[in-house]
Coordinates of C-alpha atoms in Angstrom, one line a residue:
Chain Z
X1 CA -2.4 27.0 41.7
X2 CA 1.3 27.6 42.2
X3 CA 1.1 31.4 41.8
X4 CA 3.9 33.0 43.7
X5 CA 2.9 36.2 45.4
X6 CA 6.3 37.8 45.0
X7 CA 8.0 41.1 45.3
X8 CA 5.3 43.2 46.8
X9 CA 5.8 46.9 46.1
X10 CA 7.1 49.1 48.9
X11 CA 4.6 51.2 50.9
X12 CA 2.8 54.1 49.2
X13 CA 5.2 56.9 48.2
X14 CA 5.6 59.8 50.6
X15 CA 4.8 63.3 49.4
X16 CA 8.5 64.2 49.2
X17 CA 9.2 61.1 47.2
X18 CA 6.4 62.0 44.9
X19 CA 7.7 65.5 44.5
X20 CA 11.1 64.2 43.7
X21 CA 9.7 61.9 41.0
X22 CA 7.9 64.8 39.3
X23 CA 10.9 67.1 39.5
X24 CA 12.9 64.3 37.8
X25 CA 10.3 64.0 35.1
X26 CA 9.5 67.6 34.3
X27 CA 12.3 69.7 35.9
X28 CA 11.5 71.9 38.9
X29 CA 10.1 74.8 36.9
X30 CA 7.4 72.6 35.2
X31 CA 6.7 69.8 37.8
X32 CA 2.9 69.6 38.3
X33 CA 1.5 69.6 41.8
X34 CA -1.7 68.1 43.3
X35 CA -1.4 64.7 41.5
X36 CA -3.2 61.6 42.7
X37 CA -0.7 59.0 43.8
X38 CA -0.6 55.4 44.8
X39 CA 2.0 52.7 44.4
X40 CA 1.0 51.8 40.8
X41 CA 1.2 55.4 39.7
X42 CA 4.5 56.0 41.5
X43 CA 5.8 52.9 39.6
X44 CA 4.6 54.4 36.3
X45 CA 6.2 57.8 37.1
X46 CA 9.5 56.0 38.0
X47 CA 10.0 54.5 34.6
X48 CA 13.5 54.7 33.1
X49 CA 14.8 52.8 30.1
X50 CA 17.3 50.2 31.2
X51 CA 20.1 49.3 28.8
X52 CA 22.6 47.8 31.3
X53 CA 21.7 44.4 32.7
X54 CA 23.3 42.2 35.3
X55 CA 23.8 38.5 34.7
X56 CA 21.3 37.6 37.4
X57 CA 18.9 35.0 35.9
X58 CA 15.2 35.9 35.4
X59 CA 12.6 34.4 37.6
X60 CA 10.6 31.3 36.6
X61 CA 7.2 32.1 35.1
X62 CA 8.3 35.6 34.0
X63 CA 7.5 35.2 30.3
X64 CA 4.0 33.8 31.0
X65 CA 3.4 36.6 33.5
X66 CA 4.4 39.3 31.0
X67 CA 2.2 37.7 28.3
X68 CA -0.8 37.5 30.6
X69 CA -0.3 41.2 31.5
X70 CA 0.0 42.0 27.8
X71 CA -3.1 40.1 26.7
X72 CA -5.0 41.9 29.5
X73 CA -4.6 45.2 27.7
X74 CA -7.5 46.3 25.5
X75 CA -7.6 45.0 21.9
X76 CA -9.4 46.8 19.1
X77 CA -12.7 45.0 18.5
X78 CA -11.1 42.1 20.4
X79 CA -9.4 41.1 17.2
X80 CA -6.2 40.3 19.1
X81 CA -3.9 41.2 16.2
X82 CA -0.7 40.9 18.1
X83 CA 1.7 38.1 18.9
X84 CA 5.0 38.0 20.6
X85 CA 8.2 36.0 20.1
X86 CA 10.3 35.4 23.3
X87 CA 14.0 35.2 22.3
X88 CA 16.6 33.8 24.8
X89 CA 19.0 32.1 22.4
X90 CA 22.3 34.0 22.4
X91 CA 22.8 33.5 18.6
X92 CA 19.4 34.9 17.8
X93 CA 19.9 37.9 20.2
X94 CA 23.3 38.6 18.6
X95 CA 21.6 38.7 15.1
X96 CA 18.9 40.9 16.5
X97 CA 21.5 43.3 18.0
X98 CA 23.2 43.5 14.6
X99 CA 19.9 44.2 12.8
X100 CA 19.3 47.0 15.4
X101 CA 22.5 48.7 14.4
X102 CA 24.8 47.0 17.0
X103 CA 22.9 47.7 20.2
X104 CA 25.0 45.7 22.7
X105 CA 22.2 45.6 25.4
X106 CA 20.2 43.4 23.0
X107 CA 22.9 40.7 23.7
X108 CA 23.3 41.6 27.3
X109 CA 19.6 41.2 28.1
X110 CA 18.7 37.6 29.0
X111 CA 15.3 38.0 27.3
X112 CA 14.1 39.9 24.2
X113 CA 10.4 40.0 23.5
X114 CA 9.6 40.9 19.8
X115 CA 6.2 42.4 19.5
X116 CA 4.4 41.5 16.3
X117 CA 1.5 43.1 14.5
X118 CA 0.0 39.8 13.5
X119 CA -2.6 39.7 10.7
X120 CA -1.7 36.2 9.8
X121 CA -3.7 34.5 12.6
X122 CA -7.0 35.9 11.4
X123 CA -6.1 35.2 7.8
X124 CA -5.5 31.5 8.7
X125 CA -8.7 31.3 10.8
X126 CA -10.6 32.8 7.8
X127 CA -8.9 30.2 5.5
X128 CA -10.0 27.4 7.7
X129 CA -13.5 28.7 7.9
X130 CA -13.7 29.5 4.1
X131 CA -14.4 33.1 5.0
X132 CA -13.0 36.2 3.2
X133 CA -10.5 38.4 5.1
X134 CA -10.1 41.2 2.6
X135 CA -10.0 43.9 5.2
X136 CA -6.6 42.6 6.4
X137 CA -5.1 44.2 3.3
X138 CA -5.9 47.8 4.4
X139 CA -3.4 50.2 6.0
X140 CA -6.0 50.7 8.8
X141 CA -5.8 47.0 9.8
X142 CA -2.0 47.3 10.1
X143 CA -2.6 50.3 12.4
X144 CA -4.9 48.0 14.5
X145 CA -2.1 45.5 14.7
X146 CA 0.5 48.1 15.7
X147 CA -1.8 49.6 18.3
X148 CA -2.7 46.2 19.8
X149 CA 1.0 45.3 20.0
X150 CA 1.9 48.7 21.6
X151 CA -0.8 48.5 24.2
X152 CA 0.2 44.9 25.0
X153 CA 3.9 45.6 25.2
X154 CA 3.3 48.6 27.5
X155 CA 1.4 46.4 30.0
X156 CA 4.3 44.0 29.9
X157 CA 6.8 46.8 30.6
X158 CA 4.7 48.0 33.6
X159 CA 4.5 44.4 34.9
X160 CA 8.2 43.8 34.6
X161 CA 9.1 47.1 36.3
X162 CA 6.8 46.3 39.1
X163 CA 8.9 43.1 39.7
X164 CA 12.1 45.2 40.0
X165 CA 13.2 44.3 36.4
X166 CA 14.1 46.8 33.7
X167 CA 13.7 47.0 30.0
X168 CA 14.1 49.1 26.9
X169 CA 12.1 49.2 23.6
X170 CA 14.0 48.4 20.4
X171 CA 12.4 50.4 17.6
X172 CA 15.4 49.8 15.4
X173 CA 14.0 46.4 14.4
X174 CA 12.0 48.5 11.9
X175 CA 15.2 49.5 10.2
X176 CA 15.3 46.0 8.6
X177 CA 11.9 44.3 9.0
X178 CA 12.4 41.7 6.3
X179 CA 15.5 40.4 8.1
X180 CA 13.7 40.3 11.4
X181 CA 10.9 38.3 9.7
X182 CA 13.4 35.9 8.2
X183 CA 15.3 35.4 11.5
X184 CA 12.1 34.7 13.4
X185 CA 10.3 32.7 10.7
X186 CA 7.4 35.2 10.5
X187 CA 4.7 34.3 8.0
X188 CA 3.4 36.9 5.5
X189 CA 1.2 39.7 7.1
X190 CA 3.3 39.8 10.3
X191 CA 5.5 42.8 11.2
X192 CA 8.0 42.9 14.1
X193 CA 6.9 46.3 15.4
X194 CA 9.6 46.7 18.1
X195 CA 11.5 44.6 20.6
X196 CA 11.7 44.8 24.4
X197 CA 15.0 43.9 26.0
X198 CA 14.5 42.7 29.6
X199 CA 16.7 41.9 32.5
X200 CA 17.8 42.8 36.0
X201 CA 19.2 46.4 36.0
X202 CA 22.9 46.4 36.6
X203 CA 23.2 48.4 39.9
X204 CA 26.7 49.5 38.8
X205 CA 25.3 51.3 35.8
X206 CA 22.0 52.8 36.9
X207 CA 19.6 54.7 34.6
X208 CA 17.9 57.9 35.6
X209 CA 14.3 59.1 35.0
X210 CA 14.4 61.1 31.7
X211 CA 12.7 64.4 31.7
X212 CA 9.8 65.0 29.4
X213 CA 8.2 68.1 27.8
X214 CA 6.0 70.3 30.1
X215 CA 2.4 69.3 30.2
X216 CA 1.8 72.8 28.8
X217 CA 3.1 71.5 25.5
X218 CA 1.4 68.1 25.5
X219 CA -2.0 68.5 27.2
X220 CA -4.7 70.5 25.4
X221 CA -8.1 71.4 26.9
X222 CA -11.2 71.0 24.7
X223 CA -9.3 72.0 21.6
X224 CA -5.7 71.9 20.3
X225 CA -3.6 74.9 21.2
X226 CA -0.9 75.3 18.6
X227 CA 0.9 78.3 20.4
X228 CA 3.7 76.1 21.7
X229 CA 5.1 78.5 24.3
X230 CA 8.8 79.0 23.7
X231 CA 9.5 79.4 27.4
X232 CA 8.3 75.9 28.1
X233 CA 10.5 74.5 25.3
X234 CA 13.4 76.3 26.8
X235 CA 12.7 75.0 30.3
X236 CA 12.8 71.5 28.7
X237 CA 16.1 72.1 27.1
X238 CA 17.5 73.0 30.5
X239 CA 16.0 70.0 32.2
X240 CA 17.3 67.6 29.6
X241 CA 20.8 69.1 29.8
X242 CA 20.8 68.6 33.5
X243 CA 19.8 65.0 33.0
X244 CA 22.5 64.5 30.3
X245 CA 25.1 66.0 32.7
X246 CA 24.0 63.6 35.5
X247 CA 24.3 60.6 33.1
X248 CA 27.8 61.7 31.9
X249 CA 26.4 62.3 28.4
X250 CA 27.2 65.2 26.1
X251 CA 24.9 68.1 27.1
X252 CA 23.3 68.5 23.7
X253 CA 19.7 69.2 24.9
X254 CA 16.6 68.1 23.0
X255 CA 15.8 70.3 20.1
X256 CA 19.0 69.7 18.2
X257 CA 18.9 66.0 18.7
X258 CA 15.2 65.7 17.9
X259 CA 15.5 67.9 14.8
X260 CA 18.6 65.9 13.6
X261 CA 16.5 62.7 13.9
X262 CA 13.7 64.1 11.6
X263 CA 15.9 66.1 9.2
X264 CA 15.3 63.8 6.2
X265 CA 15.2 60.3 4.8
X266 CA 18.9 59.7 5.5
X267 CA 18.2 60.1 9.2
X268 CA 15.7 57.2 9.3
X269 CA 18.3 54.4 9.2
X270 CA 16.4 52.5 6.4
X271 CA 12.9 53.2 7.8
X272 CA 12.3 55.6 4.8
X273 CA 11.9 52.3 2.9
X274 CA 9.4 50.7 5.3
X275 CA 6.6 50.8 2.6
X276 CA 8.7 48.6 0.4
X277 CA 9.5 46.3 3.3
X278 CA 5.8 46.1 4.3
X279 CA 4.9 45.2 0.7
X280 CA 7.6 42.5 0.7
X281 CA 6.1 41.2 4.0
X282 CA 2.7 40.8 2.3
X283 CA 0.9 43.8 3.7
X284 CA -1.6 45.4 1.3
X285 CA -1.5 49.0 2.7
X286 CA -4.6 49.9 0.7
Chain W
X1 CA 3.7 69.7 47.4
X2 CA 0.0 69.1 47.6
X3 CA 0.3 65.6 46.2
X4 CA -2.6 63.6 47.7
X5 CA -1.6 60.0 48.5
X6 CA -5.0 58.6 47.7
X7 CA -6.7 55.2 47.2
X8 CA -4.0 52.8 48.1
X9 CA -4.6 49.5 46.5
X10 CA -5.8 46.6 48.7
X11 CA -3.4 44.0 50.0
X12 CA -1.6 41.7 47.6
X13 CA -3.9 39.2 45.9
X14 CA -4.3 35.8 47.4
X15 CA -3.5 32.8 45.4
X16 CA -7.2 32.0 45.0
X17 CA -8.0 35.5 43.8
X18 CA -5.1 35.3 41.3
X19 CA -6.3 31.9 40.0
X20 CA -9.8 33.4 39.6
X21 CA -8.4 36.3 37.6
X22 CA -6.6 33.9 35.3
X23 CA -9.6 31.7 34.8
X24 CA -11.6 34.8 33.9
X25 CA -8.9 35.8 31.4
X26 CA -8.2 32.5 29.7
X27 CA -11.0 30.1 30.7
X28 CA -10.2 27.1 33.0
X29 CA -8.7 24.9 30.3
X30 CA -6.0 27.4 29.3
X31 CA -5.3 29.4 32.5
X32 CA -1.6 29.5 33.0
X33 CA -0.2 28.6 36.5
X34 CA 3.0 29.7 38.3
X35 CA 2.7 33.4 37.4
X36 CA 4.5 36.1 39.4
X37 CA 2.0 38.3 41.0
X38 CA 1.8 41.6 42.9
X39 CA -0.7 44.3 43.3
X40 CA 0.3 46.1 40.1
X41 CA 0.2 42.9 38.0
X42 CA -3.2 41.9 39.6
X43 CA -4.4 45.3 38.5
X44 CA -3.3 44.7 35.0
X45 CA -4.9 41.2 34.9
X46 CA -8.2 42.7 36.3
X47 CA -8.7 45.1 33.3
X48 CA -12.1 45.3 31.9
X49 CA -13.4 47.9 29.4
X50 CA -16.0 50.1 31.1
X51 CA -18.8 51.5 29.0
X52 CA -21.3 52.4 31.8
X53 CA -20.4 55.3 34.0
X54 CA -22.0 56.8 37.2
X55 CA -22.5 60.5 37.5
X56 CA -20.0 60.7 40.3
X57 CA -17.6 63.6 39.6
X58 CA -13.9 62.9 38.8
X59 CA -11.3 63.8 41.4
X60 CA -9.3 67.0 41.2
X61 CA -5.9 66.6 39.6
X62 CA -7.0 63.5 37.6
X63 CA -6.1 64.8 34.1
X64 CA -2.7 66.0 35.2
X65 CA -2.0 62.7 36.9
X66 CA -3.0 60.7 33.8
X67 CA -0.9 62.9 31.5
X68 CA 2.1 62.5 33.9
X69 CA 1.7 58.7 33.8
X70 CA 1.3 58.9 30.0
X71 CA 4.4 61.0 29.5
X72 CA 6.4 58.6 31.7
X73 CA 5.9 55.9 29.1
X74 CA 8.9 55.3 26.7
X75 CA 9.0 57.5 23.6
X76 CA 10.7 56.5 20.4
X77 CA 14.1 58.4 20.3
X78 CA 12.5 60.7 22.9
X79 CA 10.8 62.5 20.0
X80 CA 7.6 62.7 22.1
X81 CA 5.3 62.7 19.1
X82 CA 2.0 62.4 21.0
X83 CA -0.3 65.0 22.4
X84 CA -3.7 64.6 24.1
X85 CA -6.9 66.7 24.1
X86 CA -9.0 66.5 27.3
X87 CA -12.6 66.9 26.4
X88 CA -15.2 67.6 29.1
X89 CA -17.6 69.9 27.2
X90 CA -20.9 68.1 26.7
X91 CA -21.4 69.4 23.2
X92 CA -18.0 68.3 22.1
X93 CA -18.6 64.9 23.6
X94 CA -21.9 64.6 21.9
X95 CA -20.3 65.4 18.6
X96 CA -17.5 62.9 19.3
X97 CA -20.1 60.2 20.1
X98 CA -21.8 60.9 16.8
X99 CA -18.5 60.6 14.9
X100 CA -17.9 57.3 16.7
X101 CA -21.1 55.9 15.3
X102 CA -23.4 56.8 18.2
X103 CA -21.5 55.4 21.1
X104 CA -23.6 56.7 24.1
X105 CA -20.9 56.0 26.6
X106 CA -18.8 58.8 25.0
X107 CA -21.5 61.2 26.2
X108 CA -22.0 59.5 29.6
X109 CA -18.3 59.6 30.4
X110 CA -17.4 62.8 32.2
X111 CA -14.0 62.9 30.5
X112 CA -12.8 61.8 27.0
X113 CA -9.1 61.9 26.3
X114 CA -8.3 62.1 22.6
X115 CA -4.8 60.7 21.9
X116 CA -3.0 62.3 19.0
X117 CA -0.1 61.3 16.8
X118 CA 1.4 64.8 16.7
X119 CA 4.1 65.5 14.1
X120 CA 3.1 69.2 14.1
X121 CA 5.1 70.0 17.3
X122 CA 8.4 69.0 15.8
X123 CA 7.5 70.6 12.5
X124 CA 6.9 73.9 14.3
X125 CA 10.1 73.6 16.4
X126 CA 12.0 73.0 13.1
X127 CA 10.4 76.0 11.5
X128 CA 11.4 78.2 14.4
X129 CA 15.0 76.8 14.2
X130 CA 15.2 77.1 10.4
X131 CA 15.8 73.3 10.3
X132 CA 14.4 70.8 7.8
X133 CA 12.0 68.2 9.1
X134 CA 11.5 66.2 5.9
X135 CA 11.5 62.8 7.8
X136 CA 8.1 63.8 9.2
X137 CA 6.5 63.0 5.8
X138 CA 7.3 59.3 5.9
X139 CA 4.9 56.5 6.9
X140 CA 7.4 55.4 9.5
X141 CA 7.2 58.7 11.3
X142 CA 3.4 58.3 11.5
X143 CA 4.0 54.8 13.0
X144 CA 6.3 56.5 15.6
X145 CA 3.5 58.9 16.5
X146 CA 0.9 56.1 16.7
X147 CA 3.1 54.0 18.9
X148 CA 4.1 56.9 21.2
X149 CA 0.3 57.7 21.6
X150 CA -0.6 54.1 22.3
X151 CA 2.2 53.5 24.9
X152 CA 1.2 56.8 26.6
X153 CA -2.5 56.1 26.6
X154 CA -2.0 52.6 28.1
X155 CA -0.1 54.1 31.0
X156 CA -3.0 56.5 31.5
X157 CA -5.4 53.6 31.5
X158 CA -3.3 51.6 34.0
X159 CA -3.2 54.7 36.2
X160 CA -6.9 55.4 36.2
X161 CA -7.8 51.8 36.9
X162 CA -5.4 51.9 39.9
X163 CA -7.6 54.7 41.2
X164 CA -10.8 52.7 40.9
X165 CA -11.9 54.5 37.7
X166 CA -12.8 52.8 34.4
X167 CA -12.4 53.5 30.8
X168 CA -12.7 52.3 27.2
X169 CA -10.8 53.0 24.1
X170 CA -12.6 54.6 21.2
X171 CA -11.0 53.4 17.9
X172 CA -14.0 54.6 16.0
X173 CA -12.6 58.1 15.9
X174 CA -10.6 56.7 13.0
X175 CA -13.8 56.2 11.0
X176 CA -13.9 60.0 10.4
X177 CA -10.4 61.5 11.2
X178 CA -11.0 64.7 9.3
X179 CA -14.1 65.5 11.3
X180 CA -12.3 64.8 14.6
X181 CA -9.5 67.2 13.4
X182 CA -12.0 69.9 12.6
X183 CA -13.9 69.5 15.9
X184 CA -10.7 69.7 18.0
X185 CA -8.9 72.3 15.9
X186 CA -6.0 70.0 15.0
X187 CA -3.3 71.4 12.8
X188 CA -1.9 69.5 9.8
X189 CA 0.2 66.5 10.6
X190 CA -1.8 65.5 13.7
X191 CA -4.1 62.4 13.8
X192 CA -6.6 61.5 16.5
X193 CA -5.5 57.9 16.9
X194 CA -8.2 56.9 19.4
X195 CA -10.1 58.2 22.3
X196 CA -10.4 57.0 25.9
X197 CA -13.7 57.6 27.7
X198 CA -13.2 57.8 31.5
X199 CA -15.4 57.8 34.5
X200 CA -16.5 56.0 37.7
X201 CA -17.9 52.6 36.7
X202 CA -21.6 52.4 37.3
X203 CA -22.0 49.6 40.0
X204 CA -25.4 48.8 38.6
X205 CA -24.0 47.9 35.2
X206 CA -20.7 46.1 36.0
X207 CA -18.3 44.9 33.3
X208 CA -16.5 41.6 33.4
X209 CA -13.0 40.5 32.5
X210 CA -13.1 39.5 28.8
X211 CA -11.3 36.2 28.0
X212 CA -8.4 36.2 25.6
X213 CA -6.8 33.7 23.3
X214 CA -4.7 31.0 24.9
X215 CA -1.0 31.9 25.3
X216 CA -0.4 28.8 23.1
X217 CA -1.8 31.0 20.2
X218 CA 0.0 34.2 21.0
X219 CA 3.4 33.4 22.6
X220 CA 6.1 32.0 20.4
X221 CA 9.4 30.7 21.6
X222 CA 12.5 31.7 19.6
X223 CA 10.7 31.5 16.3
X224 CA 7.1 32.0 15.1
X225 CA 5.0 28.8 15.2
X226 CA 2.3 29.0 12.6
X227 CA 0.5 25.8 13.5
X228 CA -2.3 27.6 15.3
X229 CA -3.7 24.5 17.2
X230 CA -7.4 24.2 16.5
X231 CA -8.1 22.9 20.0
X232 CA -6.9 26.1 21.5
X233 CA -9.1 28.1 19.2
X234 CA -12.1 26.0 20.2
X235 CA -11.3 26.4 23.9
X236 CA -11.4 30.2 23.3
X237 CA -14.7 30.0 21.5
X238 CA -16.2 28.2 24.5
X239 CA -14.6 30.7 27.0
X240 CA -16.0 33.7 25.1
X241 CA -19.4 32.2 24.9
X242 CA -19.4 31.7 28.6
X243 CA -18.4 35.4 29.0
X244 CA -21.1 36.5 26.6
X245 CA -23.7 34.5 28.4
X246 CA -22.7 36.0 31.7
X247 CA -23.0 39.5 30.3
X248 CA -26.4 38.8 28.8
X249 CA -25.0 39.2 25.3
X250 CA -25.8 36.9 22.3
X251 CA -23.6 33.8 22.5
X252 CA -21.9 34.4 19.1
X253 CA -18.4 33.4 20.1
X254 CA -15.3 34.9 18.6
X255 CA -14.5 33.5 15.2
X256 CA -17.6 34.6 13.5
X257 CA -17.5 38.1 15.0
X258 CA -13.8 38.6 14.3
X259 CA -14.1 37.3 10.7
X260 CA -17.2 39.5 10.1
X261 CA -15.1 42.5 11.2
X262 CA -12.3 41.7 8.6
X263 CA -14.4 40.4 5.8
X264 CA -13.8 43.4 3.5
X265 CA -13.7 47.1 3.0
X266 CA -17.4 47.5 3.8
X267 CA -16.8 46.2 7.3
X268 CA -14.3 48.9 8.1
X269 CA -16.9 51.7 8.8
X270 CA -15.0 54.2 6.6
X271 CA -11.5 53.2 7.7
X272 CA -10.9 51.7 4.3
X273 CA -10.5 55.3 3.2
X274 CA -8.0 56.2 5.9
X275 CA -5.2 56.8 3.4
X276 CA -7.2 59.6 1.8
X277 CA -8.1 61.0 5.2
X278 CA -4.4 61.0 6.2
X279 CA -3.5 62.8 3.0
X280 CA -6.2 65.4 3.7
X281 CA -4.7 65.9 7.2
X282 CA -1.3 66.6 5.6
X283 CA 0.6 63.3 6.3
X284 CA 3.1 62.4 3.5
X285 CA 2.9 58.6 4.0
X286 CA 6.1 58.2 1.9

């Protein structure tokens, strides 16, 4: 076994480092106290999406490591309905960047993993066995594929961040799923759910931890609480403006941006037609 | 800050421990070599679904810790379209177990987290702002909620396993989503995507690492390779039978079980009707 025991994480976070992470994540007014912390959890709390990569090459064995982490995530009924395409070819990345609406970090990243909801593998195994696979044509089974792909991808992201690398998901591949399928040679019943651009973070263009909504708005005890306290929403507005200021971004807050993104079909960048695209890709959606 | 720096992970895995993990995960014929390993990655590779829990109480601060980890996962356009209900009440757990088809570990687990695709929060924020939210009625936006929930839940699972706890996802909540919504008081436009039963693993009933398909069947380079080498499928059959034997389970392999699960609508335990259920829950699915 040539496994390299590389890049051990630093020592467990101190209490003050932990507090700083939680203030970054929630703002000082809403940062929870009394959390359980270790290196792995500190790593999760430290996540930031990286869109600026250096040209430092990726380590040998990275792709296989990320796929092993991904496959170690749970899979619904162990159906293993995800696959992944590892793209390093500059021309393919350029085309993916264009499909994603001109996201230049897709080209800059040395590696793009495209996570697939893959119902074709079971279809082919059924064909070889002479066994019906009619349940693959239901919307539920596409959900299974999407969930399997998401759980897998998140494990890969956790793994790569633990190695000091950075990444960002690329949901915009769903703007034009048929073109992604053509580019990557996907058979029917396979959807590119999202991409993950991966590289060494460029130290000259660092990303910060983005604040999230207060746990008061997200965590419910025993039953859903629909009261949505306005004060917590306003604390979040303030925390996100502070983040935006620190990143040199326009201080537009969250509410206006999020509401603009869900205002109507025209805000969905083509994803309002995803049912037609899925039908074209062979999904039954029953 | 009262953050407890608890349960530091053991020292980095040795090469022989790493090899053993990979043989468990892939079988000896298909175990990849040359992977990059550290404690976090070793933790990911060690995942096993735990369905047998001891009655040892959960640590203080666990739920807030898991939610902080969950919210630290990426969110599509930062829309934060997931919520989570933490269920500890025995009556509610008993009802959830029944909805899930009588899964007794749902009762045995001291905590069940129900992960929600939550489009209601943005709908309410839009209502308060007098802003349209028509894009919430598209199938794509439900995908966003499902993906946000899955990424978040997987971070929570990684966090709880790093603390020595165990868990198992409960996809069977999708068998009867309207009943889950009624039980938990979910407003329209909120779907219980899956549950996560959590507790201390019962040392008397240990779970093993379940093998997965060879990377040859899951990882594609540059373009999708549909050849699906039969030898790799057969290696997997053998690895899974070895696992089943070790767990005292019937040695049925993978292909027959997986194909039985996708044979047709009758194998979906009610999930063939999920479109009707989603419509009843208020989702537009346009």
